[in-house]
């Protein structure tokens, strides 16, 4: 697996809140941070990392290219801006944030430009985000699956993406689950709460353990040290086959993020 199994999400966080959250996450033991150009917090991430005693070599930083930078001549210069804000010579992973088929984006052009960024040493790995099966296939045809480290997708007990997962695993592409907690919606789920009670854990931990146990990377975000510690400790929870099966039944096509202009036609399970 190229993508670290556990990382810190930073969507919606900026300024001192972001700096404090990333600093705390690094203290707790996180070594991967997920940001994006559109989050407008890369400079804050850069500051938190620069001020941390953790060495850059021990960190895995992911950013994502925003749609307005998809033109080949813009992608590389926008990534160089991101590197400056993040105070690093290269990120570990750069993703195409959304396939944006309705914007007329050519997958071939954007993937080629991303591959060039990798060849120039601006990013160690490259990948995609929010791609469906068909667009992932197109990306593979353009640059080869060996260059696609991950597809970062919304994935929680309420949105399990079985068909897409099966395809990604058949292609040896890492799955990164974002919004594994469905932005808090799964926390009050009675099935997760019942399983949590068996493990002296919380429902958030059970949702994360469920994703990790399937081999997915997770990037929950939090501003609270206790939540970060609990989430990180979910790596130690082992769910039984019966518990995994019970969570499988929670599927309800519960998609939280679906921007009309950017989203592909999602694969139905
Ligand atoms: N590629 C994409 O298009 C895309 C889209 C969306 C998100 N993402 C990435 O995925 C990351 C995660 O998604 P997200 O931040 O939207 O949602 P999330 O991780 O599902 O949920 C975060 C929310 O859950 C709360 N929380 C976290 N741990 C908790 C715990 N142990 N107990 C109770 N509450 C807890 C947090 O509040 P507290 O601060 O109070 O802990 C926060 O409100 C983002 O930060 C971003 O990096 C990527």
GROMACS .gro file of C-alpha atoms and ligand atoms in nm:
model
  317
    1UNK     CA    1   0.000   0.000   0.000
    2UNK     CA    2   0.139   0.341  -0.098
    3UNK     CA    3  -0.102   0.561   0.097
    4UNK     CA    4  -0.053   0.549   0.476
    5UNK     CA    5  -0.345   0.374   0.643
    6UNK     CA    6  -0.415   0.661   0.878
    7UNK     CA    7  -0.411   1.033   0.807
    8UNK     CA    8  -0.555   1.362   0.924
    9UNK     CA    9  -0.822   1.531   0.712
   10UNK     CA   10  -0.826   1.912   0.698
   11UNK     CA   11  -1.138   2.006   0.499
   12UNK     CA   12  -1.315   2.311   0.658
   13UNK     CA   13  -1.021   2.384   0.890
   14UNK     CA   14  -0.800   2.690   0.849
   15UNK     CA   15  -0.603   2.950   1.044
   16UNK     CA   16  -0.520   2.881   1.407
   17UNK     CA   17  -0.779   2.600   1.431
   18UNK     CA   18  -0.602   2.415   1.149
   19UNK     CA   19  -0.257   2.480   1.293
   20UNK     CA   20  -0.366   2.358   1.638
   21UNK     CA   21  -0.540   2.051   1.493
   22UNK     CA   22  -0.245   1.941   1.277
   23UNK     CA   23  -0.001   2.010   1.561
   24UNK     CA   24  -0.209   1.796   1.798
   25UNK     CA   25  -0.248   1.521   1.537
   26UNK     CA   26   0.129   1.503   1.493
   27UNK     CA   27   0.173   1.487   1.872
   28UNK     CA   28  -0.082   1.204   1.889
   29UNK     CA   29   0.114   1.008   1.626
   30UNK     CA   30  -0.044   1.090   1.290
   31UNK     CA   31   0.214   1.103   1.013
   32UNK     CA   32  -0.008   1.178   0.713
   33UNK     CA   33  -0.198   1.501   0.638
   34UNK     CA   34  -0.459   1.546   0.365
   35UNK     CA   35  -0.513   1.895   0.223
   36UNK     CA   36  -0.626   2.045  -0.109
   37UNK     CA   37  -0.584   2.366  -0.305
   38UNK     CA   38  -0.955   2.447  -0.260
   39UNK     CA   39  -0.935   2.413   0.120
   40UNK     CA   40  -0.730   2.735   0.120
   41UNK     CA   41  -0.531   2.602   0.415
   42UNK     CA   42  -0.210   2.473   0.254
   43UNK     CA   43  -0.011   2.762   0.405
   44UNK     CA   44  -0.149   2.680   0.751
   45UNK     CA   45  -0.060   2.312   0.703
   46UNK     CA   46   0.287   2.425   0.594
   47UNK     CA   47   0.326   2.634   0.909
   48UNK     CA   48   0.211   2.354   1.141
   49UNK     CA   49   0.450   2.109   0.977
   50UNK     CA   50   0.741   2.353   0.980
   51UNK     CA   51   0.692   2.420   1.352
   52UNK     CA   52   0.657   2.052   1.441
   53UNK     CA   53   0.954   1.847   1.566
   54UNK     CA   54   0.848   1.570   1.327
   55UNK     CA   55   1.089   1.550   1.034
   56UNK     CA   56   0.954   1.609   0.684
   57UNK     CA   57   1.086   1.266   0.576
   58UNK     CA   58   0.861   1.104   0.833
   59UNK     CA   59   0.550   1.275   0.695
   60UNK     CA   60   0.320   1.194   0.405
   61UNK     CA   61   0.153   1.505   0.264
   62UNK     CA   62  -0.131   1.483   0.013
   63UNK     CA   63  -0.275   1.775  -0.180
   64UNK     CA   64  -0.536   1.792  -0.456
   65UNK     CA   65  -0.544   1.999  -0.772
   66UNK     CA   66  -0.853   2.218  -0.803
   67UNK     CA   67  -1.058   2.222  -1.123
   68UNK     CA   68  -0.951   2.569  -1.236
   69UNK     CA   69  -0.595   2.440  -1.263
   70UNK     CA   70  -0.669   2.140  -1.485
   71UNK     CA   71  -0.537   2.294  -1.806
   72UNK     CA   72  -0.192   2.139  -1.867
   73UNK     CA   73  -0.011   2.475  -1.850
   74UNK     CA   74  -0.180   2.560  -1.519
   75UNK     CA   75  -0.155   2.230  -1.333
   76UNK     CA   76   0.220   2.231  -1.278
   77UNK     CA   77   0.245   2.598  -1.184
   78UNK     CA   78  -0.046   2.559  -0.939
   79UNK     CA   79   0.129   2.261  -0.780
   80UNK     CA   80   0.447   2.468  -0.746
   81UNK     CA   81   0.237   2.731  -0.561
   82UNK     CA   82   0.104   2.456  -0.334
   83UNK     CA   83   0.458   2.338  -0.258
   84UNK     CA   84   0.559   2.690  -0.163
   85UNK     CA   85   0.263   2.721   0.074
   86UNK     CA   86   0.331   2.377   0.221
   87UNK     CA   87   0.703   2.470   0.257
   88UNK     CA   88   0.823   2.155   0.088
   89UNK     CA   89   1.013   2.066  -0.230
   90UNK     CA   90   0.768   1.791  -0.316
   91UNK     CA   91   0.448   1.647  -0.178
   92UNK     CA   92   0.406   1.272  -0.134
   93UNK     CA   93   0.079   1.250  -0.324
   94UNK     CA   94  -0.113   1.477  -0.560
   95UNK     CA   95  -0.469   1.397  -0.662
   96UNK     CA   96  -0.704   1.526  -0.928
   97UNK     CA   97  -0.977   1.648  -0.690
   98UNK     CA   98  -1.284   1.587  -0.912
   99UNK     CA   99  -1.314   1.442  -1.262
  100UNK     CA  100  -1.557   1.725  -1.356
  101UNK     CA  101  -1.688   1.572  -1.678
  102UNK     CA  102  -1.945   1.852  -1.714
  103UNK     CA  103  -1.668   2.113  -1.729
  104UNK     CA  104  -1.542   1.941  -2.042
  105UNK     CA  105  -1.219   1.837  -1.873
  106UNK     CA  106  -1.019   1.592  -2.081
  107UNK     CA  107  -0.911   1.311  -1.850
  108UNK     CA  108  -0.623   1.238  -2.089
  109UNK     CA  109  -0.488   1.594  -2.069
  110UNK     CA  110  -0.517   1.632  -1.696
  111UNK     CA  111  -0.366   1.290  -1.624
  112UNK     CA  112  -0.076   1.356  -1.861
  113UNK     CA  113  -0.007   1.688  -1.690
  114UNK     CA  114  -0.018   1.517  -1.350
  115UNK     CA  115   0.223   1.251  -1.471
  116UNK     CA  116   0.458   1.527  -1.587
  117UNK     CA  117   0.446   1.678  -1.238
  118UNK     CA  118   0.555   1.342  -1.101
  119UNK     CA  119   0.831   1.311  -1.360
  120UNK     CA  120   0.953   1.659  -1.262
  121UNK     CA  121   0.980   1.546  -0.900
  122UNK     CA  122   0.711   1.780  -0.767
  123UNK     CA  123   0.516   1.488  -0.623
  124UNK     CA  124   0.628   1.140  -0.525
  125UNK     CA  125   0.297   0.973  -0.619
  126UNK     CA  126  -0.013   1.075  -0.811
  127UNK     CA  127  -0.375   0.968  -0.802
  128UNK     CA  128  -0.739   1.055  -0.846
  129UNK     CA  129  -1.035   1.145  -0.631
  130UNK     CA  130  -1.409   1.105  -0.685
  131UNK     CA  131  -1.357   0.904  -1.004
  132UNK     CA  132  -1.617   0.641  -1.097
  133UNK     CA  133  -1.524   0.309  -1.263
  134UNK     CA  134  -1.546   0.442  -1.618
  135UNK     CA  135  -1.333   0.750  -1.553
  136UNK     CA  136  -1.081   0.547  -1.353
  137UNK     CA  137  -1.056   0.317  -1.654
  138UNK     CA  138  -0.990   0.620  -1.876
  139UNK     CA  139  -0.721   0.744  -1.638
  140UNK     CA  140  -0.559   0.398  -1.644
  141UNK     CA  141  -0.564   0.393  -2.023
  142UNK     CA  142  -0.395   0.736  -2.031
  143UNK     CA  143  -0.106   0.686  -1.790
  144UNK     CA  144  -0.109   0.321  -1.678
  145UNK     CA  145  -0.239   0.184  -1.350
  146UNK     CA  146   0.109   0.165  -1.199
  147UNK     CA  147   0.104   0.547  -1.179
  148UNK     CA  148  -0.231   0.571  -1.000
  149UNK     CA  149  -0.162   0.531  -0.629
  150UNK     CA  150  -0.517   0.577  -0.503
  151UNK     CA  151  -0.873   0.681  -0.572
  152UNK     CA  152  -0.987   0.890  -0.275
  153UNK     CA  153  -1.364   0.848  -0.249
  154UNK     CA  154  -1.648   0.913  -0.011
  155UNK     CA  155  -1.693   0.586   0.174
  156UNK     CA  156  -1.868   0.518   0.504
  157UNK     CA  157  -2.088   0.246   0.653
  158UNK     CA  158  -2.375   0.435   0.484
  159UNK     CA  159  -2.207   0.450   0.140
  160UNK     CA  160  -2.000   0.139   0.077
  161UNK     CA  161  -1.924   0.158  -0.298
  162UNK     CA  162  -1.892  -0.220  -0.344
  163UNK     CA  163  -1.865  -0.219  -0.724
  164UNK     CA  164  -1.610   0.060  -0.739
  165UNK     CA  165  -1.404  -0.100  -0.461
  166UNK     CA  166  -1.401  -0.434  -0.638
  167UNK     CA  167  -1.277  -0.264  -0.956
  168UNK     CA  168  -1.007  -0.061  -0.777
  169UNK     CA  169  -0.881  -0.367  -0.593
  170UNK     CA  170  -0.867  -0.563  -0.920
  171UNK     CA  171  -0.644  -0.286  -1.055
  172UNK     CA  172  -0.424  -0.273  -0.745
  173UNK     CA  173  -0.522   0.088  -0.677
  174UNK     CA  174  -0.537   0.185  -0.306
  175UNK     CA  175  -0.875   0.294  -0.176
  176UNK     CA  176  -0.880   0.602   0.046
  177UNK     CA  177  -1.205   0.651   0.236
  178UNK     CA  178  -1.300   1.011   0.300
  179UNK     CA  179  -1.583   1.107   0.536
  180UNK     CA  180  -1.567   0.760   0.692
  181UNK     CA  181  -1.782   0.908   0.970
  182UNK     CA  182  -2.024   1.058   0.713
  183UNK     CA  183  -1.938   1.391   0.877
  184UNK     CA  184  -2.077   1.265   1.205
  185UNK     CA  185  -2.395   1.103   1.068
  186UNK     CA  186  -2.288   0.746   1.156
  187UNK     CA  187  -2.205   0.831   1.516
  188UNK     CA  188  -2.558   0.770   1.647
  189UNK     CA  189  -2.615   0.453   1.450
  190UNK     CA  190  -2.760   0.187   1.686
  191UNK     CA  191  -2.580  -0.105   1.516
  192UNK     CA  192  -2.243   0.072   1.539
  193UNK     CA  193  -2.319   0.169   1.899
  194UNK     CA  194  -2.400  -0.191   1.989
  195UNK     CA  195  -2.077  -0.318   1.832
  196UNK     CA  196  -1.889  -0.034   2.003
  197UNK     CA  197  -2.020  -0.145   2.342
  198UNK     CA  198  -1.877  -0.494   2.281
  199UNK     CA  199  -1.532  -0.342   2.223
  200UNK     CA  200  -1.547  -0.071   2.492
  201UNK     CA  201  -1.511   0.167   2.199
  202UNK     CA  202  -1.708   0.447   2.030
  203UNK     CA  203  -1.914   0.425   1.712
  204UNK     CA  204  -1.658   0.652   1.540
  205UNK     CA  205  -1.385   0.401   1.621
  206UNK     CA  206  -1.597   0.113   1.489
  207UNK     CA  207  -1.663   0.292   1.157
  208UNK     CA  208  -1.289   0.357   1.117
  209UNK     CA  209  -1.195   0.000   1.217
  210UNK     CA  210  -1.448  -0.133   0.963
  211UNK     CA  211  -1.281   0.067   0.683
  212UNK     CA  212  -0.927  -0.018   0.794
  213UNK     CA  213  -1.008  -0.387   0.819
  214UNK     CA  214  -1.105  -0.385   0.450
  215UNK     CA  215  -0.764  -0.241   0.364
  216UNK     CA  216  -0.879   0.117   0.302
  217UNK     CA  217  -0.683   0.423   0.413
  218UNK     CA  218  -0.879   0.669   0.629
  219UNK     CA  219  -0.840   1.044   0.687
  220UNK     CA  220  -1.088   1.150   0.955
  221UNK     CA  221  -1.070   1.515   1.054
  222UNK     CA  222  -1.100   1.643   1.406
  223UNK     CA  223  -1.026   1.950   1.613
  224UNK     CA  224  -1.035   1.758   1.944
  225UNK     CA  225  -0.734   1.578   2.092
  226UNK     CA  226  -0.956   1.311   2.255
  227UNK     CA  227  -1.124   1.237   1.921
  228UNK     CA  228  -0.788   1.221   1.742
  229UNK     CA  229  -0.650   0.981   2.002
  230UNK     CA  230  -0.959   0.762   1.989
  231UNK     CA  231  -0.964   0.762   1.608
  232UNK     CA  232  -0.595   0.672   1.590
  233UNK     CA  233  -0.651   0.387   1.838
  234UNK     CA  234  -0.917   0.240   1.606
  235UNK     CA  235  -0.624   0.077   1.426
  236UNK     CA  236  -0.604  -0.169   1.717
  237UNK     CA  237  -0.968  -0.281   1.699
  238UNK     CA  238  -1.039  -0.616   1.535
  239UNK     CA  239  -1.400  -0.672   1.429
  240UNK     CA  240  -1.548  -1.020   1.394
  241UNK     CA  241  -1.690  -1.152   1.066
  242UNK     CA  242  -2.040  -1.116   1.216
  243UNK     CA  243  -1.974  -0.753   1.307
  244UNK     CA  244  -1.838  -0.677   0.959
  245UNK     CA  245  -2.148  -0.841   0.808
  246UNK     CA  246  -2.381  -0.638   1.032
  247UNK     CA  247  -2.214  -0.315   0.919
  248UNK     CA  248  -2.244  -0.423   0.555
  249UNK     CA  249  -2.620  -0.410   0.602
  250UNK     CA  250  -2.605  -0.042   0.694
  251UNK     CA  251  -2.555   0.056   0.329
  252UNK     CA  252  -2.813   0.321   0.230
  253UNK     CA  253  -2.649   0.514  -0.055
  254UNK     CA  254  -2.585   0.786   0.201
  255UNK     CA  255  -2.380   1.023  -0.008
  256UNK     CA  256  -2.290   1.353   0.162
  257UNK     CA  257  -2.084   1.516  -0.113
  258UNK     CA  258  -2.231   1.545  -0.461
  259UNK     CA  259  -2.146   1.876  -0.632
  260UNK     CA  260  -2.360   1.884  -0.941
  261UNK     CA  261  -2.103   2.050  -1.169
  262UNK     CA  262  -1.810   1.826  -1.068
  263UNK     CA  263  -1.943   1.481  -0.985
  264UNK     CA  264  -1.940   1.193  -1.230
  265UNK     CA  265  -2.232   0.957  -1.280
  266UNK     CA  266  -2.183   0.746  -0.967
  267UNK     CA  267  -2.167   0.366  -0.994
  268UNK     CA  268  -2.476   0.208  -0.842
  269UNK     CA  269  -2.415  -0.092  -0.615
  270LIG     N1  270  -1.155   1.417  -0.198
  270LIG     C1  271  -1.263   1.484  -0.163
  270LIG     O1  272  -1.340   1.532  -0.249
  270LIG     C2  273  -1.294   1.503  -0.018
  270LIG     C3  274  -1.423   1.547   0.021
  270LIG     C4  275  -1.449   1.561   0.157
  270LIG     C5  276  -1.351   1.532   0.252
  270LIG     N2  277  -1.227   1.492   0.210
  270LIG     C6  278  -1.119   1.467   0.309
  270LIG     O2  279  -1.167   1.376   0.406
  270LIG     C7  280  -1.149   1.432   0.536
  270LIG     C8  281  -1.256   1.378   0.630
  270LIG     O3  282  -1.384   1.424   0.594
  270LIG     P1  283  -1.468   1.526   0.683
  270LIG     O4  284  -1.373   1.606   0.765
  270LIG     O5  285  -1.557   1.602   0.593
  270LIG     O6  286  -1.563   1.433   0.768
  270LIG     P2  287  -1.542   1.315   0.874
  270LIG     O7  288  -1.398   1.287   0.898
  270LIG     O8  289  -1.636   1.206   0.835
  270LIG     O9  290  -1.606   1.382   1.003
  270LIG     C9  291  -1.543   1.488   1.070
  270LIG    C10  292  -1.637   1.532   1.183
  270LIG    O10  293  -1.648   1.426   1.277
  270LIG    C11  294  -1.616   1.473   1.407
  270LIG     N3  295  -1.538   1.367   1.471
  270LIG    C12  296  -1.416   1.319   1.435
  270LIG     N4  297  -1.378   1.219   1.517
  270LIG    C13  298  -1.478   1.203   1.607
  270LIG    C14  299  -1.495   1.117   1.718
  270LIG     N5  300  -1.404   1.026   1.751
  270LIG     N6  301  -1.609   1.128   1.790
  270LIG    C15  302  -1.703   1.220   1.757
  270LIG     N7  303  -1.692   1.306   1.654
  270LIG    C16  304  -1.580   1.297   1.579
  270LIG    C17  305  -1.535   1.599   1.388
  270LIG    O11  306  -1.563   1.689   1.493
  270LIG     P3  307  -1.452   1.732   1.602
  270LIG    O12  308  -1.368   1.837   1.536
  270LIG    O13  309  -1.536   1.786   1.714
  270LIG    O14  310  -1.376   1.608   1.640
  270LIG    C18  311  -1.589   1.654   1.255
  270LIG    O15  312  -1.703   1.736   1.280
  270LIG    C19  313  -1.157   1.583   0.510
  270LIG    O16  314  -1.108   1.657   0.619
  270LIG    C20  315  -1.075   1.593   0.384
  270LIG    O17  316  -0.936   1.591   0.412
  270LIG    C21  317  -1.199   1.476   0.078
   0.00000   0.00000   0.00000
